[in-house]
mmCIF file of C-alpha atoms in Angstrom:
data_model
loop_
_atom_site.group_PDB
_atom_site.id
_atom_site.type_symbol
_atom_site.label_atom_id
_atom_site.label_comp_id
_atom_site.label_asym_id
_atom_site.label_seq_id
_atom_site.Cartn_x
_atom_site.Cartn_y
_atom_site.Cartn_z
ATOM 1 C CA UNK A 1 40.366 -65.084 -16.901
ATOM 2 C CA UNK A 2 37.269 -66.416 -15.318
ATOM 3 C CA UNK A 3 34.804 -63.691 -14.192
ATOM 4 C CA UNK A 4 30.615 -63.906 -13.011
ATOM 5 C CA UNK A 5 28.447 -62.756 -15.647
ATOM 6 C CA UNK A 6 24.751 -62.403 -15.699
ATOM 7 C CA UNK A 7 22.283 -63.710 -18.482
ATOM 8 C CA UNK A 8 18.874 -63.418 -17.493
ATOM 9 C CA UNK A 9 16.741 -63.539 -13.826
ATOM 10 C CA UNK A 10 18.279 -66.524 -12.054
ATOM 11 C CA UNK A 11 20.557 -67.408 -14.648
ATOM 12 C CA UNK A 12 24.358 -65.978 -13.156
ATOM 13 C CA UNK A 13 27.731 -67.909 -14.970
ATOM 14 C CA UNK A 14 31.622 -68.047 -13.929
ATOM 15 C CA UNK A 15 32.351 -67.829 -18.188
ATOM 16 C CA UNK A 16 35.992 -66.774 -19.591
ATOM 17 C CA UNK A 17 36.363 -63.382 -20.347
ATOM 18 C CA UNK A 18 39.586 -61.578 -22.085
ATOM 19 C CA UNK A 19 41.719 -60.582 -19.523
ATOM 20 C CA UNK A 20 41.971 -57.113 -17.940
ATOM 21 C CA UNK A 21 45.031 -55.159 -19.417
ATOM 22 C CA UNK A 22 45.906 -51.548 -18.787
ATOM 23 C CA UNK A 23 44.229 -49.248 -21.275
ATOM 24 C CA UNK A 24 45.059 -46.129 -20.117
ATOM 25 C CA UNK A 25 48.104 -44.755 -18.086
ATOM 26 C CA UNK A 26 45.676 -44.000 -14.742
ATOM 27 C CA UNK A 27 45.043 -47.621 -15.149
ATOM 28 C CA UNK A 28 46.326 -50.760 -12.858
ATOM 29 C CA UNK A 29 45.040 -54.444 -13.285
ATOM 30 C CA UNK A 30 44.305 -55.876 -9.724
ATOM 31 C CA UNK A 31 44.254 -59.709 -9.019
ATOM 32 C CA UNK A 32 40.797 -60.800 -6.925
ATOM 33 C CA UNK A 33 41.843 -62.092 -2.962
ATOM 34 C CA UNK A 34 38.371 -61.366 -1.983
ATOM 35 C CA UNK A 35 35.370 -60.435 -3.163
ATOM 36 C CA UNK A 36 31.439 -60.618 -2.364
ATOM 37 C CA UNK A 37 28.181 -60.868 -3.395
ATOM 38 C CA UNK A 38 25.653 -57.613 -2.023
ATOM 39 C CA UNK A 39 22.195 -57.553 -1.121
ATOM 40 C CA UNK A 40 21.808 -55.201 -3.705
ATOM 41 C CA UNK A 41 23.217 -57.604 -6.852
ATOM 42 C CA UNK A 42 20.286 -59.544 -5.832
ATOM 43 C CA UNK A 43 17.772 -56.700 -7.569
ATOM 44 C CA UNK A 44 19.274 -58.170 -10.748
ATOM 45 C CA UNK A 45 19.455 -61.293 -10.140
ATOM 46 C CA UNK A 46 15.651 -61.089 -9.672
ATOM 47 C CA UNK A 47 15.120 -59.457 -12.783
ATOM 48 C CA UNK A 48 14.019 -56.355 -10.748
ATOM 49 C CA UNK A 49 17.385 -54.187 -11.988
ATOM 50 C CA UNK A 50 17.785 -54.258 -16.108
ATOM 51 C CA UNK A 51 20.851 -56.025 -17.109
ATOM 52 C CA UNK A 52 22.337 -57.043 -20.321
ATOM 53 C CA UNK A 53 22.954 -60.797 -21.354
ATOM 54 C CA UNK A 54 26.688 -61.727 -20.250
ATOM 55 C CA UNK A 55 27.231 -58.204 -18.684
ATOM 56 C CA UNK A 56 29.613 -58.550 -15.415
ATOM 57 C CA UNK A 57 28.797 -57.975 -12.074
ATOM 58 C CA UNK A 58 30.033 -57.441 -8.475
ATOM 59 C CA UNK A 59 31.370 -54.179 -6.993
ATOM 60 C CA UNK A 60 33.077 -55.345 -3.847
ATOM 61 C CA UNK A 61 36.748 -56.615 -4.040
ATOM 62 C CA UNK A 62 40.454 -56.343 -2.610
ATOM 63 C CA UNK A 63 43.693 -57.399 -4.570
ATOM 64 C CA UNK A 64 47.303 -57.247 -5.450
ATOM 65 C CA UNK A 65 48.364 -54.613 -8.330
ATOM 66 C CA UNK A 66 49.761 -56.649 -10.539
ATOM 67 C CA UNK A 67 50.140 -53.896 -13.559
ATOM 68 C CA UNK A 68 50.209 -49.833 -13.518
ATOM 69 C CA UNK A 69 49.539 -47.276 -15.744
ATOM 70 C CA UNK A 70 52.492 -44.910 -16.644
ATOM 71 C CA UNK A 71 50.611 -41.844 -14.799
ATOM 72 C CA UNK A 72 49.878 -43.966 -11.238
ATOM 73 C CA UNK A 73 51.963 -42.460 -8.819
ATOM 74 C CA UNK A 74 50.413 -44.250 -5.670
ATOM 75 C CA UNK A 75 50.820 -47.680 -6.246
ATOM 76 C CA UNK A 76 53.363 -50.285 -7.713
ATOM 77 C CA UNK A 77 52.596 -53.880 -8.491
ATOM 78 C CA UNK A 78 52.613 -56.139 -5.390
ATOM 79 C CA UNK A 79 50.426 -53.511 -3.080
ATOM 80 C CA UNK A 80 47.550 -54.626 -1.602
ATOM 81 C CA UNK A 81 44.802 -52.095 -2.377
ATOM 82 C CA UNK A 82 40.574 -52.233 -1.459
ATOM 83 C CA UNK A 83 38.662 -50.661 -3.650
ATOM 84 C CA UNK A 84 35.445 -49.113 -2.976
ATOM 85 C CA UNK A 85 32.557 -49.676 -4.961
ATOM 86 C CA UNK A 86 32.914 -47.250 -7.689
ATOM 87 C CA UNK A 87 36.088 -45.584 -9.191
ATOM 88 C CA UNK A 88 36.544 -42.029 -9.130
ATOM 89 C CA UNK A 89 39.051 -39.296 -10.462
ATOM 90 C CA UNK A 90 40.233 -38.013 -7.133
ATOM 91 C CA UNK A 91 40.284 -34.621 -8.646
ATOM 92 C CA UNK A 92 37.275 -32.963 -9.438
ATOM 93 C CA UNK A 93 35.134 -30.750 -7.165
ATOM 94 C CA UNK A 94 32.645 -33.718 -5.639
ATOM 95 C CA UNK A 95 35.828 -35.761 -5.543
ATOM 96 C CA UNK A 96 37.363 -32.885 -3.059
ATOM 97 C CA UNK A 97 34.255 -32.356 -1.166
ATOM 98 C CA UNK A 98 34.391 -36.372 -0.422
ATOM 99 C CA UNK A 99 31.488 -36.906 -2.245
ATOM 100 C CA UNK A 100 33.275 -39.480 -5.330
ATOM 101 C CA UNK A 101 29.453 -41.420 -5.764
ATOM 102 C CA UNK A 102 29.082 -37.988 -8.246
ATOM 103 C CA UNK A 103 32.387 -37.743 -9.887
ATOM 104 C CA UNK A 104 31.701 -37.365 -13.733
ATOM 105 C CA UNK A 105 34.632 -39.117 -14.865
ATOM 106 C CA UNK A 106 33.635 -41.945 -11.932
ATOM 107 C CA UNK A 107 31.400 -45.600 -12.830
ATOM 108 C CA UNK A 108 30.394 -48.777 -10.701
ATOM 109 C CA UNK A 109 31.945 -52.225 -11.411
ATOM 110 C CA UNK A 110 29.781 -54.608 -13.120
ATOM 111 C CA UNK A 111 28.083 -52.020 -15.558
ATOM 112 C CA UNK A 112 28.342 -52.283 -19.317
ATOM 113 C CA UNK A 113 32.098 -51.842 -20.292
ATOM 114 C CA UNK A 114 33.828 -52.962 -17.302
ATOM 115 C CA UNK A 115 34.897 -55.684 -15.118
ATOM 116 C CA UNK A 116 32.969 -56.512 -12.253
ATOM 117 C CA UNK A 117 34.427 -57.580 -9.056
ATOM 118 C CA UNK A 118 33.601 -61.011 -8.729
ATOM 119 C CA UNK A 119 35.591 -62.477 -11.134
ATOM 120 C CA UNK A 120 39.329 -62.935 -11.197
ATOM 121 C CA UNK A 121 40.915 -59.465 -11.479
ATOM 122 C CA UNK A 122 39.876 -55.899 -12.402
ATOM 123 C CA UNK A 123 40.880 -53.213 -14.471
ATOM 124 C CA UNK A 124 40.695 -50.095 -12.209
ATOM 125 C CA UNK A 125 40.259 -46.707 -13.859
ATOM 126 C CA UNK A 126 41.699 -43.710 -11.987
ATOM 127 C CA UNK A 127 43.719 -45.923 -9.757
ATOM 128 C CA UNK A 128 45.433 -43.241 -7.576
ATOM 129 C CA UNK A 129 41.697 -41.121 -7.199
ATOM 130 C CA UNK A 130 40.043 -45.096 -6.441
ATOM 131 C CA UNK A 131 42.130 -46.897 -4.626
ATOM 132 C CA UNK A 132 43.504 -47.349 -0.952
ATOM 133 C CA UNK A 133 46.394 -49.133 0.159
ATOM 134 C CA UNK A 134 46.670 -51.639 2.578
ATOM 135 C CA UNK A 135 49.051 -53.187 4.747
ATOM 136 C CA UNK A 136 51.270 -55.801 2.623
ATOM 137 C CA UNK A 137 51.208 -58.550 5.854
ATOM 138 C CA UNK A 138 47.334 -58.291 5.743
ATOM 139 C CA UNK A 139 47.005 -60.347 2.987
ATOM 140 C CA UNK A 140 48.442 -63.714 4.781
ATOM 141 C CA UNK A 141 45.740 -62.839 7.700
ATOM 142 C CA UNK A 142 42.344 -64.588 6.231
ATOM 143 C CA UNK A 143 40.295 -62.994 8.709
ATOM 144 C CA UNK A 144 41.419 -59.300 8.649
ATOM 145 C CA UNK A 145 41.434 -59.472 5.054
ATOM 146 C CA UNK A 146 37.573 -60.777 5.287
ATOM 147 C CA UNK A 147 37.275 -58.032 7.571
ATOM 148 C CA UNK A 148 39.118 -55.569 5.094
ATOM 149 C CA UNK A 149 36.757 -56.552 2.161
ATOM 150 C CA UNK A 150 33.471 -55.129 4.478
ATOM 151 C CA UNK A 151 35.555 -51.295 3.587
ATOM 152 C CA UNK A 152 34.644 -51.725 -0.353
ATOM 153 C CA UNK A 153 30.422 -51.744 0.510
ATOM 154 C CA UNK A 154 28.800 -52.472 3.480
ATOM 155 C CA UNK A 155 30.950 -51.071 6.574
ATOM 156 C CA UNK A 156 31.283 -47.535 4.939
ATOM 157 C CA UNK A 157 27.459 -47.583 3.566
ATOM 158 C CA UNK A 158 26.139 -48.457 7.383
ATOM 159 C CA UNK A 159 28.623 -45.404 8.434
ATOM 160 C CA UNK A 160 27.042 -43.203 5.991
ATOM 161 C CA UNK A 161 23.629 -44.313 7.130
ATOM 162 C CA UNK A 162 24.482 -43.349 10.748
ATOM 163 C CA UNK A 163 26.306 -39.768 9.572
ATOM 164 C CA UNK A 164 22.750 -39.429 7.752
ATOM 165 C CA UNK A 165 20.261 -40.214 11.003
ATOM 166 C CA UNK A 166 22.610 -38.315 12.713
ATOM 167 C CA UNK A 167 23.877 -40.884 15.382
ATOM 168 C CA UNK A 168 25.913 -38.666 18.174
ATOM 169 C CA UNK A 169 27.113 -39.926 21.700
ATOM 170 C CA UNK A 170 24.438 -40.898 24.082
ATOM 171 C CA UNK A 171 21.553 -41.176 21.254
ATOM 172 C CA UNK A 172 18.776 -44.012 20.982
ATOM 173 C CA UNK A 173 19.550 -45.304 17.305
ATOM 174 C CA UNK A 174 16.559 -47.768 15.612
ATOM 175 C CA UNK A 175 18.213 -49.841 12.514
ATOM 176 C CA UNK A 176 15.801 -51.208 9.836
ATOM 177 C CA UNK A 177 16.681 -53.616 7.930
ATOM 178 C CA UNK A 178 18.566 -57.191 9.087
ATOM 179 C CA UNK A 179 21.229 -57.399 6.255
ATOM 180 C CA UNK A 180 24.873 -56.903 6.528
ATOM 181 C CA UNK A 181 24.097 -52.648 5.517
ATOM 182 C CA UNK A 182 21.592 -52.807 8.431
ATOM 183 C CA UNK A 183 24.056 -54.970 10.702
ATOM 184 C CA UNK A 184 27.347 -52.269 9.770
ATOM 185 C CA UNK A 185 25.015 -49.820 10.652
ATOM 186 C CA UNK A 186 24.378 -50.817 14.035
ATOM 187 C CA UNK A 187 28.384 -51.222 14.079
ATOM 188 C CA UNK A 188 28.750 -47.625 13.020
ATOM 189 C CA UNK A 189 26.292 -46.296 15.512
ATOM 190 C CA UNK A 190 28.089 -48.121 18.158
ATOM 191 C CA UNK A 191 31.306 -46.578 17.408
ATOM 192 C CA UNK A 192 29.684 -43.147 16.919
ATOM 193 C CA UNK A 193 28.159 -43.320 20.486
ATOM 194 C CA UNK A 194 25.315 -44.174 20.450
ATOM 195 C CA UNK A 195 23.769 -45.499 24.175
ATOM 196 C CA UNK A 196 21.017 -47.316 23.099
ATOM 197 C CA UNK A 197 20.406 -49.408 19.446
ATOM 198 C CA UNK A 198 17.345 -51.286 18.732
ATOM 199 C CA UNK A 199 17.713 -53.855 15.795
ATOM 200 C CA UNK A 200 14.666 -54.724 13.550
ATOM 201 C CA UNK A 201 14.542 -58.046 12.535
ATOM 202 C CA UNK A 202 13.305 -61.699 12.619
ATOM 203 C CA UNK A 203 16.336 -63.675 11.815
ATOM 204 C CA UNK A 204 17.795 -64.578 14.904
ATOM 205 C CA UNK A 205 20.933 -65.535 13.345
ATOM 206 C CA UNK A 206 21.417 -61.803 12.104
ATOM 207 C CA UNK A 207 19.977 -60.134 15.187
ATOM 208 C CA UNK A 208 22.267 -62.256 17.054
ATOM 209 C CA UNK A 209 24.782 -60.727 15.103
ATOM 210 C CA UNK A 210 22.897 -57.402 15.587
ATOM 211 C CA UNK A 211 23.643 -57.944 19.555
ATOM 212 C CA UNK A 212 27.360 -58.867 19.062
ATOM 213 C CA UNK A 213 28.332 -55.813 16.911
ATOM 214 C CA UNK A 214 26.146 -53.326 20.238
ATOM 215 C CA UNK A 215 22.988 -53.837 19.346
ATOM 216 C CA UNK A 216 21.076 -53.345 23.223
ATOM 217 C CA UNK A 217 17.172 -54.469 21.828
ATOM 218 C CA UNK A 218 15.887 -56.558 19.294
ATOM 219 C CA UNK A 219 12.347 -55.899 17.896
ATOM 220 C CA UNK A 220 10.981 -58.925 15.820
ATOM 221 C CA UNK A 221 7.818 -57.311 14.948
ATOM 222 C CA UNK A 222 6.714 -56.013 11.589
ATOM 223 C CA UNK A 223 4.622 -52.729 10.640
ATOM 224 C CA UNK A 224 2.524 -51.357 13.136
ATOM 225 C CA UNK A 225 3.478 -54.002 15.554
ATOM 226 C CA UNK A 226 7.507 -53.180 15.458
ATOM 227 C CA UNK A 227 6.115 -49.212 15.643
ATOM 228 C CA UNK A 228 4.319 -50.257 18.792
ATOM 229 C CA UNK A 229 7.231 -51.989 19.719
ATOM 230 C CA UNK A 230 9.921 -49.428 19.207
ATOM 231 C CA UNK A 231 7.626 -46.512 20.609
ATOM 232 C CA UNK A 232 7.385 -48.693 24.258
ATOM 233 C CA UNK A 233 11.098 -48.989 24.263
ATOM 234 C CA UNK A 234 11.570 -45.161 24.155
ATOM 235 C CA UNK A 235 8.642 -43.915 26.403
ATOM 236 C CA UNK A 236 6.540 -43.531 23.504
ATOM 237 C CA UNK A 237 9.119 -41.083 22.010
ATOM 238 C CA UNK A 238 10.963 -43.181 18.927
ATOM 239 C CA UNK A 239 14.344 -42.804 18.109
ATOM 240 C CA UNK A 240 16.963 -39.741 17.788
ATOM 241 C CA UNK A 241 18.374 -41.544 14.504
ATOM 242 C CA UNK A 242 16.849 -44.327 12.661
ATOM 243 C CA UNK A 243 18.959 -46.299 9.803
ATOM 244 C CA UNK A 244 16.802 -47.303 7.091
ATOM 245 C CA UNK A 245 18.668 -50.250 5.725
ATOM 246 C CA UNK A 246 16.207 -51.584 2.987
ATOM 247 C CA UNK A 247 14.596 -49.465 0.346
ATOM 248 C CA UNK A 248 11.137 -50.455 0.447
ATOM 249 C CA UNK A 249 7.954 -48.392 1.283
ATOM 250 C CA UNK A 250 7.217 -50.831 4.520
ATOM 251 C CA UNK A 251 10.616 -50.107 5.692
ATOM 252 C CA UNK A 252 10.081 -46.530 5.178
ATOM 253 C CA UNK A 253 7.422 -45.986 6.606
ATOM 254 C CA UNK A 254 8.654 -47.845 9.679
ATOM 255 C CA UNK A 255 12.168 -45.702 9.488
ATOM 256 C CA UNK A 256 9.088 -42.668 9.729
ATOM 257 C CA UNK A 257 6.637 -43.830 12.656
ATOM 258 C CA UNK A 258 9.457 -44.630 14.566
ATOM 259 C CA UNK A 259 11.447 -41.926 14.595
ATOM 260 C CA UNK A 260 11.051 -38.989 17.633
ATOM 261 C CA UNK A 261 9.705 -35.896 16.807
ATOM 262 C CA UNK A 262 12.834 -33.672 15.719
ATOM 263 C CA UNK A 263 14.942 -36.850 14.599
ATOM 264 C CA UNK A 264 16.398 -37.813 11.896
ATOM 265 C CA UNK A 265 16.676 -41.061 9.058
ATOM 266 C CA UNK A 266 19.575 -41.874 7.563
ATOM 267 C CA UNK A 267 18.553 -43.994 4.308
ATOM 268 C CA UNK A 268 20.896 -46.408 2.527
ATOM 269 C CA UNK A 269 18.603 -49.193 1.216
ATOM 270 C CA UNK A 270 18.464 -48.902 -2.595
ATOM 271 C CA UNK A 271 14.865 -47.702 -3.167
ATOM 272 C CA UNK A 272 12.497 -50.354 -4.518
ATOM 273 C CA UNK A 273 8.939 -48.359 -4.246
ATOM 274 C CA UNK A 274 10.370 -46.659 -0.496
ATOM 275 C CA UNK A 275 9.524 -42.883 -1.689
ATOM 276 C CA UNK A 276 5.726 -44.041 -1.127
ATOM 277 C CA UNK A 277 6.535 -45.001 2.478
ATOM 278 C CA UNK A 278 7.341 -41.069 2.464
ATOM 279 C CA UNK A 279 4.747 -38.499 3.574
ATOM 280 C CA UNK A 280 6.416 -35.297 3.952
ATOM 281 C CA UNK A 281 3.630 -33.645 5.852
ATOM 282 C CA UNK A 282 4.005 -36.253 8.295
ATOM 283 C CA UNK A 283 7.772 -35.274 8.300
ATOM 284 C CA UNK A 284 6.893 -31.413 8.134
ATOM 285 C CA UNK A 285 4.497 -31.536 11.178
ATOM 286 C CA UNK A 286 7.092 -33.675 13.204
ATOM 287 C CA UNK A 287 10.713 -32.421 12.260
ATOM 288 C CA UNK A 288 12.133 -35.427 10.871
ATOM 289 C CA UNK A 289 15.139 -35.028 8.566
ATOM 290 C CA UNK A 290 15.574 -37.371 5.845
ATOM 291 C CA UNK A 291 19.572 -37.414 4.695
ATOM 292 C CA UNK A 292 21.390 -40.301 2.615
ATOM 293 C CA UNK A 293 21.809 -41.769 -0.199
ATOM 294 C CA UNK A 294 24.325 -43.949 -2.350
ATOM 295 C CA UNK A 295 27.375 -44.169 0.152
ATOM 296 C CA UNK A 296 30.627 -42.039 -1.009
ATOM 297 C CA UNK A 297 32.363 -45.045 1.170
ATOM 298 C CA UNK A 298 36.077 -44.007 -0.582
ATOM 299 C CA UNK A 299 35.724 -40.714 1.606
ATOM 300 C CA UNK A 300 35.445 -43.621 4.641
ATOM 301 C CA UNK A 301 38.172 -45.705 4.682
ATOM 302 C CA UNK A 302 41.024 -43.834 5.522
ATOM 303 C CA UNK A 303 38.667 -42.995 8.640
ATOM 304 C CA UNK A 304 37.489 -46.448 9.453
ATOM 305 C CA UNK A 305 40.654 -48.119 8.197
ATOM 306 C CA UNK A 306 42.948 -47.912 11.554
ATOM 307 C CA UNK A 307 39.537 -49.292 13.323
ATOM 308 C CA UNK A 308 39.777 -52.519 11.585
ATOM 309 C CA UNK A 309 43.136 -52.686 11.140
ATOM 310 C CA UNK A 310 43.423 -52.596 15.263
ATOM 311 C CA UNK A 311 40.685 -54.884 15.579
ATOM 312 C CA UNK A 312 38.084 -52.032 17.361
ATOM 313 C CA UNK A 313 35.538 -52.840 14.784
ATOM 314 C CA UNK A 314 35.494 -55.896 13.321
ATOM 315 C CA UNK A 315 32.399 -56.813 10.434
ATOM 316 C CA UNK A 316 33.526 -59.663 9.562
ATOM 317 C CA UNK A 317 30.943 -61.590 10.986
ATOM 318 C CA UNK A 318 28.067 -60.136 7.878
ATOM 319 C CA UNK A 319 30.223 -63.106 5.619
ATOM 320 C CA UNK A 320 28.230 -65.951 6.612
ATOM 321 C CA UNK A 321 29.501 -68.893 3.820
ATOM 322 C CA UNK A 322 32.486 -68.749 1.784
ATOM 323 C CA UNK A 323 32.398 -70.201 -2.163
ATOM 324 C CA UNK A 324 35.319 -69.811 -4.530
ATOM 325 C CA UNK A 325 34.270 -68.716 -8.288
ATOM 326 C CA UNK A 326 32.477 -72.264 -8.859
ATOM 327 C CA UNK A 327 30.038 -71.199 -6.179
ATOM 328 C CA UNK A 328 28.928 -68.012 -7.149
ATOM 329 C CA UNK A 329 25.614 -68.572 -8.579
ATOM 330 C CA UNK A 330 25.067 -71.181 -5.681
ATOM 331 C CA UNK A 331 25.926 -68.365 -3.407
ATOM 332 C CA UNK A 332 23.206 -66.536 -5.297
ATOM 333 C CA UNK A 333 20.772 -68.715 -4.705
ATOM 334 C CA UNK A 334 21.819 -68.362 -0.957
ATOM 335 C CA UNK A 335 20.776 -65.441 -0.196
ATOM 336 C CA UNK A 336 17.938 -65.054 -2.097
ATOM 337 C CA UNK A 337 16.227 -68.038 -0.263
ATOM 338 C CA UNK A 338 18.198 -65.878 2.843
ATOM 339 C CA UNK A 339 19.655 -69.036 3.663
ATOM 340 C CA UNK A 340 22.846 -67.103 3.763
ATOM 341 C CA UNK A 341 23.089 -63.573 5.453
ATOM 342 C CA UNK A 342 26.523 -62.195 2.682
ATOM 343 C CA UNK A 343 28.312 -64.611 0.466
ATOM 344 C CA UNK A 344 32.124 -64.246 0.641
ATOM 345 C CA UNK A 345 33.982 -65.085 -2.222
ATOM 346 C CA UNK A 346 37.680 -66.536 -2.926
ATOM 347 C CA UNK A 347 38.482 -66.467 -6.546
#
């Protein structure tokens, strides 16, 4: 089959690869509809995430089974099935507690070993503890499926980010960060509740978005100038809940200054240097909670499944230009000259 593969900074491939076979009897082999490149691939792409020469990547796909173990119990070839973006056991204690990110016997697609997603099909480990199934007429319905492919990543991690900041019904939510995380989590706070959401960004192409999915204010401003800005908004309060949606110590220490005294952040963005935005006497003095972390998004989907399914939420929208495998590393390139907001891809 023909999968992406990076080889160095800048240098990403569509190469053949043996194709996925079952290996073990929790095993199934799922065939690539959709699948998508993530804000967070681009860390390696820059060189700023180690990687080995020819090692796979991609963590965010939905298929057809077309092979299953002897042990899978849940699925049969022919189902359509999302798959979040690491595989877990379904059976241990973190797996229970709905917290799979931790499962021991759990790993991410695209790291040394196994299949990443953007390629043409996966070998899923632990298929029954991984998986979810979907309806089988979704996959002739191009946009629900694009819609369905925001479950694997981004719609559960912006969820998680508003559990986190502790979005509740009538809250002011601030959401840092412009990318499709930062635009699901203005989604998810919407859905949660939340009265008023103020977006930070300067793209007015995402903050656009940002206002369709219930965004009510848009701050443009950077640093102390979006602090300013945010703090006017709220009577010189800040925010209940603030979504940091980044991972950088400027967004950090924006997600801080603008959150009210006795808030809370919810923090998604993969940290790049964002634990020296932190200064927890800053966050002692005021009461500001700090919860988050890498998104357990299969404990999600059977909640925000019937959502999408019915059309209530629909985050779509975050896929901005479509490639097929040919266009991968073009779709690379995209979005790391942010000429392109999330790259969907149709192997």
């Amino acid at each position: 089959m023909r999968a992406t593969t990076i080889h160095a900074p800048f240098d990403m491939r569509v190469e053949d690869v043996p194709d996925p076979v079952v290996q073990d009897p929790t095993d199934v082999v799922v065939r690539v509809l959709r699948a998508c490149v993530c804000g967070s691939d681009l860390w390696a792409y820059r060189g700023e995430s180690a990687r080995q020469p020819g090692q796979r990547i991609g963590h965010e796909f939905l298929g057809i089974v077309e092979a299953a173990g002897s042990d899978v119990t849940g699925f049969t070839a022919g189902d359509l099935v999302v798959a979040p973006f690491v595989w877990s056991d379904g059976t241990c204690d973190y797996c229970a507690e709905g917290l799979q990110t931790s499962c021991p016997s759990g790993g991410f697609w695209g790291s040394v070993g196994s299949d990443g997603g953007q390629g043409e099909a996966v070998r899923v480990p632990f298929a029954d503890g991984t998986l979810v199934k979907l309806p089988a007429d979704a996959a002739s319905d191009d946009h629900l499926l694009t819609a369905l492919l925001a479950l694997s990543d981004v719609l559960g991690t912006g969820h998680h980010a508003a559990l986190g900041a502790g979005v509740r019904k009538g809250s002011t939510v601030a959401v840092v960060g412009d990318g499709a995380v930062g635009l699901c989590g203005v989604l998810a706070a919407k859905r949660l509740g939340a009265e008023r959401i103020i977006a930070l960004g300067r793209h007015t192409t995402r903050t656009d978005i940002a206002r369709r999915f219930g965004a009510t204010d848009v701050v443009a401003e950077r640093g102390e100038a979006a602090e300013a800005a945010v703090r006017e908004l709220t009577g010189g309060q800040g925010a209940h809940a603030v979504i940091e949606a980044v991972g950088t110590e400027q967004s950090m220490r924006t997600a801080v200054a603008i959150a009210r005294d006795g808030g809370s952040i919810g923090y998604v963005g993969v940290p790049h240097g964002s634990g020296t935005g932190l200064d927890l006497s800053v966050m002692f003095d005021r009461n500001i909670a700090l919860r988050g972390g890498v998104a357990p998004v299969r404990a999600y989907i059977p909640e925000l499944l019937p959502d999408v399914l019915d059309g209530t939420i629909d985050p779509s929208p975050v896929f901005d230009l479509t490639v097929g495998l040919d266009g991968v590393p073009g779709g690379y390139r995209a979005m790391d000259e942010r000429t392109a907001l999330k790259v969907l891809v149709k192997p």
